[in-house]
Each structure stands twice: as structure tokens, then as C-alpha cells.
mmCIF file of N, CA and C in Angstrom:
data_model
loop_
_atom_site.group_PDB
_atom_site.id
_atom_site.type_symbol
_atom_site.label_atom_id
_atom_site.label_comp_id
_atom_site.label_asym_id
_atom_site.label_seq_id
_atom_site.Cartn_x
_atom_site.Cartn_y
_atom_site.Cartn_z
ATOM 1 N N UNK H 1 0.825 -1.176 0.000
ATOM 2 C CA UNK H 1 0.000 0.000 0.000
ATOM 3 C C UNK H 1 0.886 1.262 0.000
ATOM 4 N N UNK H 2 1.647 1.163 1.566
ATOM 5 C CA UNK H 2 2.637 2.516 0.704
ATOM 6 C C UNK H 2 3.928 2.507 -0.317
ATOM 7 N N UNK H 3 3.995 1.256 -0.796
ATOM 8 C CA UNK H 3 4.587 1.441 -2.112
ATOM 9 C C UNK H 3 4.093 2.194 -3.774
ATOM 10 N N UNK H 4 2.634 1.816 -3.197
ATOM 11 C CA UNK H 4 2.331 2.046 -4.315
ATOM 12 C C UNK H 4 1.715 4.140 -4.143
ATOM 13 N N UNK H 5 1.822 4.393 -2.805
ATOM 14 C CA UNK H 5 1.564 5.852 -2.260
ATOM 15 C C UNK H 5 2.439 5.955 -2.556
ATOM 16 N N UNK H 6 4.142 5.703 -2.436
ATOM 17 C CA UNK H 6 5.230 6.511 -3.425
ATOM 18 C C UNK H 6 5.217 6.777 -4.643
ATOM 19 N N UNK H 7 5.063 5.609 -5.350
ATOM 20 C CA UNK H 7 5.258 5.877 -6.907
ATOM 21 C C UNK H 7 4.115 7.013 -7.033
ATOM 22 N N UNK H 8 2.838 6.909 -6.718
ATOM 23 C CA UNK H 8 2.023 7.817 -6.558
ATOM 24 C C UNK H 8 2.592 9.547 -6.345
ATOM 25 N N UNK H 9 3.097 9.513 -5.457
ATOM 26 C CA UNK H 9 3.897 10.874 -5.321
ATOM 27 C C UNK H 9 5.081 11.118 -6.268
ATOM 28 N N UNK H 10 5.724 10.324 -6.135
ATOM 29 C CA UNK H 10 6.451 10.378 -7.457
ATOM 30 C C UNK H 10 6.094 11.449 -8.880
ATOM 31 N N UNK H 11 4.986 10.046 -9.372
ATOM 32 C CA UNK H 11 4.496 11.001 -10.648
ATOM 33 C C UNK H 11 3.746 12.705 -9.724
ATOM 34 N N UNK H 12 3.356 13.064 -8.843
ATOM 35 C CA UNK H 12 2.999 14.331 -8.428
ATOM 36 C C UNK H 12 4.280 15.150 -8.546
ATOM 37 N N UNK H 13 5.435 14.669 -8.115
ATOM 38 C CA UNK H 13 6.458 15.193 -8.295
ATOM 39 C C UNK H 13 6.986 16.008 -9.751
ATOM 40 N N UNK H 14 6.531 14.777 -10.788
ATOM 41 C CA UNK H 14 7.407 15.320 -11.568
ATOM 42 C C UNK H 14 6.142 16.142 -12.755
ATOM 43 N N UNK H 15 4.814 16.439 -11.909
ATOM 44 C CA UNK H 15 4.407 17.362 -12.527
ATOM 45 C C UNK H 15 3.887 18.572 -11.895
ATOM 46 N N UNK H 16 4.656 18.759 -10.232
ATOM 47 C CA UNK H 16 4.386 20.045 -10.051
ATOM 48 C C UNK H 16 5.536 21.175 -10.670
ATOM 49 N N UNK H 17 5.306 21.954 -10.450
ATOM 50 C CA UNK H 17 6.477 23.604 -11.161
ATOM 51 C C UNK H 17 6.886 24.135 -9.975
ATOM 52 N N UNK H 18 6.859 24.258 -8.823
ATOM 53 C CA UNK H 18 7.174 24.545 -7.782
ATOM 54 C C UNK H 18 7.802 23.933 -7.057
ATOM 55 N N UNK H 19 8.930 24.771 -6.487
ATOM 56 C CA UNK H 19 10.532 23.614 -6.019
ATOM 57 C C UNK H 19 9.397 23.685 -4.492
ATOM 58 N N UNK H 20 8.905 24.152 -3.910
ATOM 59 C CA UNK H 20 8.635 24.156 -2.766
ATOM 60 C C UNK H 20 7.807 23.170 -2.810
ATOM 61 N N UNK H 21 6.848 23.043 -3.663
ATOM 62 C CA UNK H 21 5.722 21.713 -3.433
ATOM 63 C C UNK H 21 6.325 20.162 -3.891
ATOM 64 N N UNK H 22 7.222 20.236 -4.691
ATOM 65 C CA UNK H 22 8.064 19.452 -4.648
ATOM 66 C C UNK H 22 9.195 18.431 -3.731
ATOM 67 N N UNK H 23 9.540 19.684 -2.991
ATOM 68 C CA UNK H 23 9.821 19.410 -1.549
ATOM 69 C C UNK H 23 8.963 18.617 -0.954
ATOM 70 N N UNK H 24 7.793 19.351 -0.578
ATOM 71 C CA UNK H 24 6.635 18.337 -0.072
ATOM 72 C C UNK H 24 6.563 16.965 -0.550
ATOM 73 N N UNK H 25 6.261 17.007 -1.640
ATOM 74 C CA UNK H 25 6.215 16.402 -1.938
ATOM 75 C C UNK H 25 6.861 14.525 -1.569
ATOM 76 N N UNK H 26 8.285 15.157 -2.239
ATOM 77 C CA UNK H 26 9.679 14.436 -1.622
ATOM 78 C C UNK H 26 9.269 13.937 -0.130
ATOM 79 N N UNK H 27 8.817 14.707 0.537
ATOM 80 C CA UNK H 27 9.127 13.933 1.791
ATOM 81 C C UNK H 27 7.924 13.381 2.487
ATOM 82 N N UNK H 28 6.728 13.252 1.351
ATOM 83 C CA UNK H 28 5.244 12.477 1.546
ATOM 84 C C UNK H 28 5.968 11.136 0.910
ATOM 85 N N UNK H 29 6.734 11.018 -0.495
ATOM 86 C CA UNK H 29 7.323 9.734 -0.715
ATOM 87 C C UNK H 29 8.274 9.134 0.371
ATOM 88 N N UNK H 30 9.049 10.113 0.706
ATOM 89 C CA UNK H 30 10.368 9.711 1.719
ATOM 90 C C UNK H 30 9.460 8.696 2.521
ATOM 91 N N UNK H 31 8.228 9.463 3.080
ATOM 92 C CA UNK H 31 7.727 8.825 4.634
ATOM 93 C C UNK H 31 7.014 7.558 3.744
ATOM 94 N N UNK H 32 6.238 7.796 3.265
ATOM 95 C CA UNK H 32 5.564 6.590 2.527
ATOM 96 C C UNK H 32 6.576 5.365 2.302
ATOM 97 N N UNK H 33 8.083 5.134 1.660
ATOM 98 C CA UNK H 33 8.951 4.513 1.358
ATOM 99 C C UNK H 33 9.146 4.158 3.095
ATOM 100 N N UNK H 34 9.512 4.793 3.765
ATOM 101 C CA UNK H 34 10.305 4.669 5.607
ATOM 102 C C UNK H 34 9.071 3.747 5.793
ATOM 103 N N UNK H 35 7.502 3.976 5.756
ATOM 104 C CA UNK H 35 6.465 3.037 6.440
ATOM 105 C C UNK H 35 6.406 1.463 5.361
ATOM 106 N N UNK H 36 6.338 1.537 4.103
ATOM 107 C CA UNK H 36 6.834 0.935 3.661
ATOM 108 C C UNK H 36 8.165 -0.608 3.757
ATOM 109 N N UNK H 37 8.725 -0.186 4.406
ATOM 110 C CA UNK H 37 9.853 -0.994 4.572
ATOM 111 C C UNK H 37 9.875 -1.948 5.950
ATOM 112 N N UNK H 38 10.171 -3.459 5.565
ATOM 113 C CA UNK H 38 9.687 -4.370 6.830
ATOM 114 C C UNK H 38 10.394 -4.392 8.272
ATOM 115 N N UNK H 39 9.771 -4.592 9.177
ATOM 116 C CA UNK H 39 10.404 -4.528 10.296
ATOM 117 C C UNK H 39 11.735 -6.077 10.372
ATOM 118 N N UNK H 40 12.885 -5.754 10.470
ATOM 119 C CA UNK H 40 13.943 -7.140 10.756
ATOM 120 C C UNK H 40 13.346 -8.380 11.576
ATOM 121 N N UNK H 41 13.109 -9.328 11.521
ATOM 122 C CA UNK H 41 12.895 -10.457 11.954
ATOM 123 C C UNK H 41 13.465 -11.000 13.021
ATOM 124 N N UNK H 42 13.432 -11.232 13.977
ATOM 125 C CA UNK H 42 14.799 -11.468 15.401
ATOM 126 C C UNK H 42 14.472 -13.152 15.228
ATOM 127 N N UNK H 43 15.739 -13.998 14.967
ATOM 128 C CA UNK H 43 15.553 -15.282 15.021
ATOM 129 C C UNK H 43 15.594 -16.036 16.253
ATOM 130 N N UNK H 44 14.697 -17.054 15.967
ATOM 131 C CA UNK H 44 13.922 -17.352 17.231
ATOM 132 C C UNK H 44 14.902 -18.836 17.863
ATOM 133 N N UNK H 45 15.176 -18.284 18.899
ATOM 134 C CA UNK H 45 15.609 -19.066 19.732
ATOM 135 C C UNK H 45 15.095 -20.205 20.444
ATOM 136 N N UNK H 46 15.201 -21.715 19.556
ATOM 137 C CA UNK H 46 14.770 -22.809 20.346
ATOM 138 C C UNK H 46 15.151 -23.059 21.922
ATOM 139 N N UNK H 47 16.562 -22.829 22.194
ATOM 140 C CA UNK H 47 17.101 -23.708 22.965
ATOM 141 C C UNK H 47 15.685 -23.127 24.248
ATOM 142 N N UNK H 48 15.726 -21.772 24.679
ATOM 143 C CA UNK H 48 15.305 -20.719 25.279
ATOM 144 C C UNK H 48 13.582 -21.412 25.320
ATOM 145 N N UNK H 49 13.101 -21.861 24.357
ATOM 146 C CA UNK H 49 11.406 -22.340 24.504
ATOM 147 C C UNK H 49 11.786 -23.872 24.338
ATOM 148 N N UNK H 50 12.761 -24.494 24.336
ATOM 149 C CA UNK H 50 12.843 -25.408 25.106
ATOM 150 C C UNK H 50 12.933 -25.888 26.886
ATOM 151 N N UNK H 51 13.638 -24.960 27.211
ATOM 152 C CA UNK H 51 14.105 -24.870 28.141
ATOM 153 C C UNK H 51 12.788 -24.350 29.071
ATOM 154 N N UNK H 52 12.010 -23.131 28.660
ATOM 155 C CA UNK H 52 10.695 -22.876 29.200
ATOM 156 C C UNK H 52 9.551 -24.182 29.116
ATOM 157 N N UNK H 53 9.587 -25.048 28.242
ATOM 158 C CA UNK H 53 8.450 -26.093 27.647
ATOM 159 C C UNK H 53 9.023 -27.233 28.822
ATOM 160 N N UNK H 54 10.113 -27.405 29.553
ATOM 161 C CA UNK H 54 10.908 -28.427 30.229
ATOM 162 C C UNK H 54 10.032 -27.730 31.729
ATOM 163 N N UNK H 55 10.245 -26.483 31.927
ATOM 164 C CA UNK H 55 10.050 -26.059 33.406
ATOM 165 C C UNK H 55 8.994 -25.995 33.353
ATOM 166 N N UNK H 56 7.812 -26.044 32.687
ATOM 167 C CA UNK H 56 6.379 -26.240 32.436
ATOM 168 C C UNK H 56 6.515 -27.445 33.059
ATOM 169 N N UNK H 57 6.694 -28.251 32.430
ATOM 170 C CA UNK H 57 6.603 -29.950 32.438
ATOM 171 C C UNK H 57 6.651 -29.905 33.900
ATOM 172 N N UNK H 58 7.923 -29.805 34.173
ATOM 173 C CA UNK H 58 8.101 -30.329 35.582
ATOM 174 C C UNK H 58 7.434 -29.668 36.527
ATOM 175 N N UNK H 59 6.693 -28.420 36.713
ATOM 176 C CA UNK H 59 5.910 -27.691 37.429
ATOM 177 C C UNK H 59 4.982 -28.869 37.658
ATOM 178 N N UNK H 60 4.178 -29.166 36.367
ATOM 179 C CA UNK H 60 2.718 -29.970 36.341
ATOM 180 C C UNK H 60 3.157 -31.294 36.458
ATOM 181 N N UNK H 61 3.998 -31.837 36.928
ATOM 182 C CA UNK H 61 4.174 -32.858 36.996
ATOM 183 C C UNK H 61 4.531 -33.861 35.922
ATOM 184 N N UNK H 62 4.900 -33.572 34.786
ATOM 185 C CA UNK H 62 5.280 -34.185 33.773
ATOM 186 C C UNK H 62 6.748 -34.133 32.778
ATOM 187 N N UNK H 63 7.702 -33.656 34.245
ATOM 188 C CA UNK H 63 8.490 -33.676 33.654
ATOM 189 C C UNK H 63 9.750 -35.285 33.205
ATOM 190 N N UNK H 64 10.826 -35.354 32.588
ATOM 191 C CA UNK H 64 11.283 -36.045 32.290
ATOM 192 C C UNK H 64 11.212 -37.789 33.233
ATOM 193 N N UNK H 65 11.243 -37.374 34.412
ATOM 194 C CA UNK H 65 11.564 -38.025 35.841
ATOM 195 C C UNK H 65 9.658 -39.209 35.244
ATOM 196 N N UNK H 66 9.227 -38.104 35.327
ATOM 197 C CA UNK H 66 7.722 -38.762 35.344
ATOM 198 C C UNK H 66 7.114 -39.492 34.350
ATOM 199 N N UNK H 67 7.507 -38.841 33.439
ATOM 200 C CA UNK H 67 7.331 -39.659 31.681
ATOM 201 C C UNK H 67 7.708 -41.047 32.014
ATOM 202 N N UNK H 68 8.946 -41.140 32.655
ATOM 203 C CA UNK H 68 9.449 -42.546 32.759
ATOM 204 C C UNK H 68 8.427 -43.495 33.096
ATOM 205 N N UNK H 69 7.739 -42.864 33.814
ATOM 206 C CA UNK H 69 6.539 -43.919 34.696
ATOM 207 C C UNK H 69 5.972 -44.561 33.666
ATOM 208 N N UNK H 70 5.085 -43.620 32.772
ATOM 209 C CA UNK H 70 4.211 -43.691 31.507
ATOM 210 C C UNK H 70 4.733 -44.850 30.714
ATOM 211 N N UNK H 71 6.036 -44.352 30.569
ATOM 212 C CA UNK H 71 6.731 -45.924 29.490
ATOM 213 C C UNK H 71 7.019 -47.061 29.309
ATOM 214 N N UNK H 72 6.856 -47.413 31.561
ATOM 215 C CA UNK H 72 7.170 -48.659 31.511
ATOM 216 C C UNK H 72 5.285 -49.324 31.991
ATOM 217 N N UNK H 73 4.841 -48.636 31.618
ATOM 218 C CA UNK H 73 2.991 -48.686 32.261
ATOM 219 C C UNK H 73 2.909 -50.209 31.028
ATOM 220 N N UNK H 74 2.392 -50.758 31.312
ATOM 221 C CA UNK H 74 2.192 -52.165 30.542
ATOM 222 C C UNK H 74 0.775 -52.442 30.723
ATOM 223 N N UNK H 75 0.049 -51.596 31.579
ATOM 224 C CA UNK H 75 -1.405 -51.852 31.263
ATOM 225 C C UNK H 75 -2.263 -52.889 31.957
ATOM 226 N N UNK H 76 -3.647 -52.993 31.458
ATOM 227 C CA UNK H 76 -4.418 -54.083 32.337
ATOM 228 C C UNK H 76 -5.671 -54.109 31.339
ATOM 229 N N UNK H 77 -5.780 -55.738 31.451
ATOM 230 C CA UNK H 77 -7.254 -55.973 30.130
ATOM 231 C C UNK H 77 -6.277 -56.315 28.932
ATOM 232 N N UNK H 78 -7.199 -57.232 28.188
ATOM 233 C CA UNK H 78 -6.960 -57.343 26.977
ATOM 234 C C UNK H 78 -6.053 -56.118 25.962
ATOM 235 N N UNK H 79 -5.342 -56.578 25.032
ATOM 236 C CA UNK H 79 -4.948 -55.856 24.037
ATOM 237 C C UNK H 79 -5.227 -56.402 22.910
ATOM 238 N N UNK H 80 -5.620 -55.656 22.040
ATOM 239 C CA UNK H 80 -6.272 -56.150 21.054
ATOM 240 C C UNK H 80 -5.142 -56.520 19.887
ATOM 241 N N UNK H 81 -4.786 -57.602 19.388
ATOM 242 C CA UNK H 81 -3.450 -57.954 18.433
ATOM 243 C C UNK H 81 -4.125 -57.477 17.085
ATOM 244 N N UNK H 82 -5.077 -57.301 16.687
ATOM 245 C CA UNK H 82 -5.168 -57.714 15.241
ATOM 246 C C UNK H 82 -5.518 -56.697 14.462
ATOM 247 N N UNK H 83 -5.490 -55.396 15.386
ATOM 248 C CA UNK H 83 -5.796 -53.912 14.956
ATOM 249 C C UNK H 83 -7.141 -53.601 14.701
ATOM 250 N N UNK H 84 -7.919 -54.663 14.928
ATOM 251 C CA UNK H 84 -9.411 -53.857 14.791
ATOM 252 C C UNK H 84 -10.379 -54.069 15.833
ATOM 253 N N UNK H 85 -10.754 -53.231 16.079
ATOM 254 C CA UNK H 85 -11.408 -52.889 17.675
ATOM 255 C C UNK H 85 -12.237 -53.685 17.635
ATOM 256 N N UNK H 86 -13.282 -53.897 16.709
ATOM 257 C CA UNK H 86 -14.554 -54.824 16.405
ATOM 258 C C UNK H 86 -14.058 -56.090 16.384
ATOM 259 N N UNK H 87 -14.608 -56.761 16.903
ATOM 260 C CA UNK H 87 -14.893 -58.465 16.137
ATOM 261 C C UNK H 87 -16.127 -58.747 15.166
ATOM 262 N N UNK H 88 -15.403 -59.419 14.364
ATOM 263 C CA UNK H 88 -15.970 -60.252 13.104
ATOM 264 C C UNK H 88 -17.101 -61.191 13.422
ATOM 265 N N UNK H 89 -18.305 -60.854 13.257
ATOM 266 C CA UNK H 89 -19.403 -62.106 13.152
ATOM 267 C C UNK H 89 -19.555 -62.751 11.844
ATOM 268 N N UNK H 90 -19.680 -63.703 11.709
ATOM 269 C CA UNK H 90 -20.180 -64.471 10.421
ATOM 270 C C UNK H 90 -21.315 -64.963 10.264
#
């Protein structure tokens, strides 16, 4: 949008006759071009939202220590081998 408000001023530029409105001019493009232009990107630091996603964990109780539990859990009841929840009537 304000790219296209420069070129816009631009052509105003090069058909006013007056160095003074010209001026103006100039510096309605200047600002238009300055808003124009993207803000730098700051690259994002895993280690840092790792490190926050870890002290979460362990607050709520799920940190590394505790997972362990989960993995060696072997369960109770049937498991079903054959991948389908239903049984087959004939």
C-alpha cells in the first residue's frame, strides 16, 4: 500500500512547477517509502522455549523423571493384536 503511495507521489512530483511543493512532496514519498519498509525479523531461539516447555513440564508434573513412569505402564485388560477394535461375526 505505501509502495504504491510513493510511486504515486512520485508522478505528483514530476508534474508540479514549484521547487517548494516538490519538496513536499519528496518527503510524503520519503515517509511513505520509511512506512513501507519491513520490520527485521529477530531469530527465534529454540534452545530458550525449550528450556521454558521443560520447566512447564516439571511444574505440572510431567516432567522427564515422570514420563518414565508412563513408558514402563504395561497396562491391564486385553490388548487387542489384530488392529481392529470390532470383532468379526459371520
Amino acid at each position: 500500500m505505501y509502495r504504491r503511495a510513493a510511486e504515486r507521489w512520485a508522478k505528483v512530483m514530476v508534474q508540479l512547477s514549484d521547487d517548494q511543493k516538490r519538496k513536499v512532496a519528496a518527503q510524503k514519498r520519503a515517509e511513505c517509502l520509511r512506512k513501507a519498509r519491513r520490520t527485521p525479523v529477530s531469530p527465534v531461539n529454540l534452545t530458550e522455549i525449550k528450556q521454558a516447555v521443560n520447566r512447564l513440564h516439571s511444574e505440572l508434573g510431567m516432567g522427564f523423571e515422570e514420563r518414565r513412569v508412563f513408558r514402563r505402564y504395561k497396562g491391564t485388560g486385553e490388548q487387542n493384536t489384530s488392529g481392529n477394535a470390532r470383532s468379526k461375526k459371520c
